[in-house]
Structures are given as C-alpha cells and as structure tokens.
C-alpha cells in the first residue's frame, strides 16, 4: 500500500458569516489547500466532502459535485454525512483511496453553514443527529444529552464542574493566537463557573459555539510526492472508525465512549503504535465533558482519571500530552461538517512547525485526531506522523 502524505491544508476562519454560501466557504478552504500543496485543481482525481445539514441550512443536497465545481475540480465527488464526524469519515475514505492505488491526489474537506439558521434553528437542525422517535420528540437537545453524560460520569467516577471549567480555560487560552479561531479571548475558572447553566451541570462555557466555516486537505501518495518534489513531511499512518447505539437509553455506558475505543484500537493497530506514543492530540470537545470521555477512550488515561488532566496541567501546551492546542471545538469553533478535516489541518501545521502554537511545543512527531458524531455514536481516529524521509 502507498503511504499517504498530507501535501497541503486550508481553512476559513471559523465564526459567524451568515451571508456567505456553503460553496463560497469551501472554495476558500479548498483553493487554499491546493495552493498550500502546490497542486493544480485539474490534478485532483477524487473529492471527498463532509457536510451534515446542508439540506436544512441551504436547501441544498448533492453537494459533492457542487463543491468540486467551486474549486475547479473535474473529478468524481462524494458527500459524506455522519453528523459531526462527517469529514472525519471523508478523510478515512480518502486515505483508503490513496492507499489502494485508486488515486494519487485526493482533495478532502468539509463545510457547515449554521449561523444563518439562528440559534433555535441551528439547535433544531443539530438535533437530528439524535434518535427522532425516542430523543428528539421528547425534547432532548445536545446540551441536555451531554449533561446526562456528564452527570453519569460524576456519579460513576467523581469530579465536578470545576474540573470541566479548567478544560474550557485551557482551550480558550490555546486559541488566542489562532487566526482561524472563533473565540480568541481568555477566560478564567471563575467566569466559567459563574456563567449561566445551559443544561445542568453544563454551563455556557462548557459548550462549543454555533459556527460557519470550511476546511480542506490535499492527500497524495508517497510516490506522487516524491515524483513531484512536494514538501509533505506529515503522513496519515493510522485510520480507524467505530460506532455505538444512536440513542443514549440503549447504551451500556453513558460515561464511556465505546465508538472512540474501537476507532482508536483500529487506528493504533494500523499505525503500529500505542497511546503512549502519541505526543499531541486534537479531540472532539463539543462539550468539555466530551474531552474527558475522549482522552480516556483513546487510552491516554484510565477510566475516571481524565477528569483531572487539565486541572493538573497534564493536557496543557507545556504538559506531557498537549490536547486541543488549536483551541478545540470549544474555542476554535465547530462548523460540524468541517471539524474532522480542520483537526487534520491543525495537527499538520503543528507537526510541521508552522502553527502559531508550534513554538510552545517540544517538537512533536506523532499526533492524533479524534472526530465524533452526535453523542459519539460515530467516531473516527487518525494518526499523523512526521516522516523520516
């Protein structure tokens, strides 16, 4: 199989741009990635695109060909929908396509337009990632769902809202120099604790924002990179995907993430590494409790021990395992269809040493991206490594 190199990445700023269309957002990110890679649009052999609710936000389905046209690509184009893991799944398909020799150059990305729907409209749109019959019709929203998961965690393992506040503070601080981040403002633990409760025990600063934005990456075969002389030192060496029951009431665990466990095991095995080899991680922190669930399911901590990680400085930039150095979904923003590839883009820049937070890190060579859908009924994990070549 061919090694999969990341030749270039591109992002739009994440935030509120309600007047921009989805195709406009993706054109910016896609063309930036192609330019970063030094690859012309006609060279692209496949486009894989993640989007969750384009039908609701823009009355637009069949987005693959539309996005290909937006970036000047004339090639097969496929849209993937897996809730907030949509572009993580698109990355996984892109990796398989390059590995199996079907293509040398693939453009993968994602986009979500949400703020034009308003808070109520976006909340309602996001809710369709849950079980309509048994959850949505009962009035459950995702803040409420993750509040149930947080309370289950506290009941099972201990911890409390102050531990979650330290995660929010960490990720806001990480986002300060990130030009693509939606929230570039520092907060304190006291501010997080004093903020209004949105679904007890979660408060305003425990939740990621509603965001617009797009992301893209150019994946190429090792042979193509060498032949064309591309500067592509970072490779995707491991890929995994896992699943769980959709509705919370059907699950064995609320305080664990089996989908993440399965995806991580698959990705580690694929890359030939273990969790102790990972030096840097971008995980799906749509709510602060989600970061805790992720770092435990990924094998970085035993169950019940991840809750203290941010408070103890273990997942800060100068800690032994920096987590969400980009700011994470919490502060960077969460245009859901774009998030998976945005994590890949952030890690690539951090590993290459060209991210504004790169000087704060100790030259990491192995990174991990964790993308989740809904209440982690779907999850993808990708391992990125700096090549020795």
PDB file of C-alpha atoms in Angstrom, residues 85-226:
ATOM      1  CA  UNK A  85     -17.923  13.199  12.162  1.00  0.00           C
ATOM      2  CA  UNK A  86     -18.808  13.798   8.514  1.00  0.00           C
ATOM      3  CA  UNK A  87     -15.407  14.996   7.341  1.00  0.00           C
ATOM      4  CA  UNK A  88     -13.553  12.569   9.606  1.00  0.00           C
ATOM      5  CA  UNK A  89     -15.273   9.773   7.698  1.00  0.00           C
ATOM      6  CA  UNK A  90     -14.393  11.559   4.451  1.00  0.00           C
ATOM      7  CA  UNK A  91     -10.716  11.538   5.500  1.00  0.00           C
ATOM      8  CA  UNK A  92     -10.900   7.823   6.203  1.00  0.00           C
ATOM      9  CA  UNK A  93     -12.282   7.159   2.718  1.00  0.00           C
ATOM     10  CA  UNK A  94      -9.630   9.407   1.174  1.00  0.00           C
ATOM     11  CA  UNK A  95      -6.873   7.515   2.987  1.00  0.00           C
ATOM     12  CA  UNK A  96      -8.185   4.176   1.709  1.00  0.00           C
ATOM     13  CA  UNK A  97      -8.444   5.521  -1.840  1.00  0.00           C
ATOM     14  CA  UNK A  98      -4.804   6.655  -1.909  1.00  0.00           C
ATOM     15  CA  UNK A  99      -3.542   3.553  -0.159  1.00  0.00           C
ATOM     16  CA  UNK A 100      -5.193   1.142  -2.552  1.00  0.00           C
ATOM     17  CA  UNK A 101      -3.717   2.908  -5.563  1.00  0.00           C
ATOM     18  CA  UNK A 102      -7.011   4.175  -6.947  1.00  0.00           C
ATOM     19  CA  UNK A 103      -5.746   7.768  -6.862  1.00  0.00           C
ATOM     20  CA  UNK A 104      -2.524   9.688  -6.314  1.00  0.00           C
ATOM     21  CA  UNK A 105      -4.196  13.018  -5.464  1.00  0.00           C
ATOM     22  CA  UNK A 106      -7.355  13.421  -3.391  1.00  0.00           C
ATOM     23  CA  UNK A 107      -8.945  16.594  -2.068  1.00  0.00           C
ATOM     24  CA  UNK A 108     -10.827  16.017   1.189  1.00  0.00           C
ATOM     25  CA  UNK A 109     -12.733  18.602   3.161  1.00  0.00           C
ATOM     26  CA  UNK A 110     -15.892  19.711   4.826  1.00  0.00           C
ATOM     27  CA  UNK A 111     -18.160  22.673   5.366  1.00  0.00           C
ATOM     28  CA  UNK A 112     -21.047  23.738   7.520  1.00  0.00           C
ATOM     29  CA  UNK A 113     -23.178  26.837   7.376  1.00  0.00           C
ATOM     30  CA  UNK A 114     -25.173  27.263  10.576  1.00  0.00           C
ATOM     31  CA  UNK A 115     -25.493  30.832  11.837  1.00  0.00           C
ATOM     32  CA  UNK A 116     -27.933  31.824   9.088  1.00  0.00           C
ATOM     33  CA  UNK A 117     -30.406  29.472  10.809  1.00  0.00           C
ATOM     34  CA  UNK A 118     -30.343  31.364  14.117  1.00  0.00           C
ATOM     35  CA  UNK A 119     -29.731  29.735  17.493  1.00  0.00           C
ATOM     36  CA  UNK A 120     -33.101  27.974  17.637  1.00  0.00           C
ATOM     37  CA  UNK A 121     -32.888  26.798  14.038  1.00  0.00           C
ATOM     38  CA  UNK A 122     -29.330  25.513  14.394  1.00  0.00           C
ATOM     39  CA  UNK A 123     -30.179  23.748  17.662  1.00  0.00           C
ATOM     40  CA  UNK A 124     -33.126  22.067  15.989  1.00  0.00           C
ATOM     41  CA  UNK A 125     -31.013  21.160  12.966  1.00  0.00           C
ATOM     42  CA  UNK A 126     -28.264  19.650  15.085  1.00  0.00           C
ATOM     43  CA  UNK A 127     -30.800  17.589  16.998  1.00  0.00           C
ATOM     44  CA  UNK A 128     -31.483  15.350  14.001  1.00  0.00           C
ATOM     45  CA  UNK A 129     -28.202  13.584  14.786  1.00  0.00           C
ATOM     46  CA  UNK A 130     -30.073  12.034  17.733  1.00  0.00           C
ATOM     47  CA  UNK A 131     -32.905   9.481  17.701  1.00  0.00           C
ATOM     48  CA  UNK A 132     -36.003  11.277  16.436  1.00  0.00           C
ATOM     49  CA  UNK A 133     -38.522   8.795  17.794  1.00  0.00           C
ATOM     50  CA  UNK A 134     -37.164   8.441  21.325  1.00  0.00           C
ATOM     51  CA  UNK A 135     -34.969  11.531  21.952  1.00  0.00           C
ATOM     52  CA  UNK A 136     -35.860  14.486  19.727  1.00  0.00           C
ATOM     53  CA  UNK A 137     -39.610  14.147  20.211  1.00  0.00           C
ATOM     54  CA  UNK A 138     -39.058  14.063  23.963  1.00  0.00           C
ATOM     55  CA  UNK A 139     -37.363  17.468  23.700  1.00  0.00           C
ATOM     56  CA  UNK A 140     -33.760  16.423  24.156  1.00  0.00           C
ATOM     57  CA  UNK A 141     -31.079  18.693  22.685  1.00  0.00           C
ATOM     58  CA  UNK A 142     -27.354  18.026  22.567  1.00  0.00           C
ATOM     59  CA  UNK A 143     -26.535  20.230  25.573  1.00  0.00           C
ATOM     60  CA  UNK A 144     -29.054  18.126  27.507  1.00  0.00           C
ATOM     61  CA  UNK A 145     -27.631  14.869  26.158  1.00  0.00           C
ATOM     62  CA  UNK A 146     -24.072  15.761  27.139  1.00  0.00           C
ATOM     63  CA  UNK A 147     -25.357  16.999  30.522  1.00  0.00           C
ATOM     64  CA  UNK A 148     -26.722  13.496  31.099  1.00  0.00           C
ATOM     65  CA  UNK A 149     -23.349  12.061  30.132  1.00  0.00           C
ATOM     66  CA  UNK A 150     -21.518  14.491  32.435  1.00  0.00           C
ATOM     67  CA  UNK A 151     -23.764  13.645  35.394  1.00  0.00           C
ATOM     68  CA  UNK A 152     -23.335   9.945  34.696  1.00  0.00           C
ATOM     69  CA  UNK A 153     -19.563  10.445  34.740  1.00  0.00           C
ATOM     70  CA  UNK A 154     -19.659  12.342  38.029  1.00  0.00           C
ATOM     71  CA  UNK A 155     -21.863   9.660  39.561  1.00  0.00           C
ATOM     72  CA  UNK A 156     -19.644   6.827  38.324  1.00  0.00           C
ATOM     73  CA  UNK A 157     -16.158   8.292  38.826  1.00  0.00           C
ATOM     74  CA  UNK A 158     -16.367  11.588  40.714  1.00  0.00           C
ATOM     75  CA  UNK A 159     -15.235  15.042  39.648  1.00  0.00           C
ATOM     76  CA  UNK A 160     -17.303  18.150  39.148  1.00  0.00           C
ATOM     77  CA  UNK A 161     -17.948  21.345  37.254  1.00  0.00           C
ATOM     78  CA  UNK A 162     -14.708  22.997  38.359  1.00  0.00           C
ATOM     79  CA  UNK A 163     -12.734  20.246  36.629  1.00  0.00           C
ATOM     80  CA  UNK A 164     -14.661  20.976  33.431  1.00  0.00           C
ATOM     81  CA  UNK A 165     -14.015  24.705  33.842  1.00  0.00           C
ATOM     82  CA  UNK A 166     -10.263  24.064  33.669  1.00  0.00           C
ATOM     83  CA  UNK A 167     -10.761  22.419  30.253  1.00  0.00           C
ATOM     84  CA  UNK A 168     -12.629  25.467  28.956  1.00  0.00           C
ATOM     85  CA  UNK A 169      -9.937  27.814  30.290  1.00  0.00           C
ATOM     86  CA  UNK A 170      -7.181  25.725  28.689  1.00  0.00           C
ATOM     87  CA  UNK A 171      -8.792  25.617  25.273  1.00  0.00           C
ATOM     88  CA  UNK A 172      -9.666  29.313  25.224  1.00  0.00           C
ATOM     89  CA  UNK A 173      -6.048  30.093  26.095  1.00  0.00           C
ATOM     90  CA  UNK A 174      -4.807  27.790  23.336  1.00  0.00           C
ATOM     91  CA  UNK A 175      -6.927  29.609  20.746  1.00  0.00           C
ATOM     92  CA  UNK A 176      -5.594  33.104  21.480  1.00  0.00           C
ATOM     93  CA  UNK A 177      -3.096  33.341  18.571  1.00  0.00           C
ATOM     94  CA  UNK A 178      -5.084  31.125  16.180  1.00  0.00           C
ATOM     95  CA  UNK A 179      -6.237  33.370  13.345  1.00  0.00           C
ATOM     96  CA  UNK A 180      -8.903  30.834  12.352  1.00  0.00           C
ATOM     97  CA  UNK A 181     -10.454  30.513  15.813  1.00  0.00           C
ATOM     98  CA  UNK A 182     -13.918  31.818  16.588  1.00  0.00           C
ATOM     99  CA  UNK A 183     -13.136  32.768  20.190  1.00  0.00           C
ATOM    100  CA  UNK A 184      -9.760  34.370  20.785  1.00  0.00           C
ATOM    101  CA  UNK A 185     -10.444  35.546  24.322  1.00  0.00           C
ATOM    102  CA  UNK A 186      -9.089  34.242  27.607  1.00  0.00           C
ATOM    103  CA  UNK A 187     -11.475  33.205  30.344  1.00  0.00           C
ATOM    104  CA  UNK A 188     -10.994  32.318  33.998  1.00  0.00           C
ATOM    105  CA  UNK A 189     -12.241  29.385  36.014  1.00  0.00           C
ATOM    106  CA  UNK A 190     -14.408  31.806  37.962  1.00  0.00           C
ATOM    107  CA  UNK A 191     -16.018  33.124  34.778  1.00  0.00           C
ATOM    108  CA  UNK A 192     -16.752  29.600  33.622  1.00  0.00           C
ATOM    109  CA  UNK A 193     -18.308  28.666  36.951  1.00  0.00           C
ATOM    110  CA  UNK A 194     -20.369  31.871  37.162  1.00  0.00           C
ATOM    111  CA  UNK A 195     -21.736  31.573  33.609  1.00  0.00           C
ATOM    112  CA  UNK A 196     -25.396  30.644  33.124  1.00  0.00           C
ATOM    113  CA  UNK A 197     -26.217  26.948  33.237  1.00  0.00           C
ATOM    114  CA  UNK A 198     -27.458  25.722  29.841  1.00  0.00           C
ATOM    115  CA  UNK A 199     -28.203  22.147  30.936  1.00  0.00           C
ATOM    116  CA  UNK A 200     -27.141  21.336  34.459  1.00  0.00           C
ATOM    117  CA  UNK A 201     -24.337  20.547  35.230  1.00  0.00           C
ATOM    118  CA  UNK A 202     -23.054  22.161  31.996  1.00  0.00           C
ATOM    119  CA  UNK A 203     -22.714  25.921  31.721  1.00  0.00           C
ATOM    120  CA  UNK A 204     -22.289  28.335  28.836  1.00  0.00           C
ATOM    121  CA  UNK A 205     -18.504  27.935  28.724  1.00  0.00           C
ATOM    122  CA  UNK A 206     -18.782  24.141  28.649  1.00  0.00           C
ATOM    123  CA  UNK A 207     -20.307  24.300  25.159  1.00  0.00           C
ATOM    124  CA  UNK A 208     -18.776  24.909  21.756  1.00  0.00           C
ATOM    125  CA  UNK A 209     -20.307  27.722  19.660  1.00  0.00           C
ATOM    126  CA  UNK A 210     -22.529  27.602  16.598  1.00  0.00           C
ATOM    127  CA  UNK A 211     -20.142  28.185  13.704  1.00  0.00           C
ATOM    128  CA  UNK A 212     -19.763  28.658   9.973  1.00  0.00           C
ATOM    129  CA  UNK A 213     -16.618  27.500   8.227  1.00  0.00           C
ATOM    130  CA  UNK A 214     -14.828  25.113   5.894  1.00  0.00           C
ATOM    131  CA  UNK A 215     -11.676  23.006   5.827  1.00  0.00           C
ATOM    132  CA  UNK A 216      -9.684  21.084   3.251  1.00  0.00           C
ATOM    133  CA  UNK A 217      -6.586  18.934   2.839  1.00  0.00           C
ATOM    134  CA  UNK A 218      -4.748  17.514  -0.139  1.00  0.00           C
ATOM    135  CA  UNK A 219      -3.720  13.887   0.346  1.00  0.00           C
ATOM    136  CA  UNK A 220      -1.217  12.356  -2.049  1.00  0.00           C
ATOM    137  CA  UNK A 221       0.587   9.082  -2.455  1.00  0.00           C
ATOM    138  CA  UNK A 222       4.174   8.851  -1.325  1.00  0.00           C
ATOM    139  CA  UNK A 223       5.210   8.110  -4.907  1.00  0.00           C
ATOM    140  CA  UNK A 224       3.460  11.222  -6.224  1.00  0.00           C
ATOM    141  CA  UNK A 225       5.007  13.425  -3.542  1.00  0.00           C
ATOM    142  CA  UNK A 226       8.481  12.150  -4.353  1.00  0.00           C
TER     143      UNK A 226
END
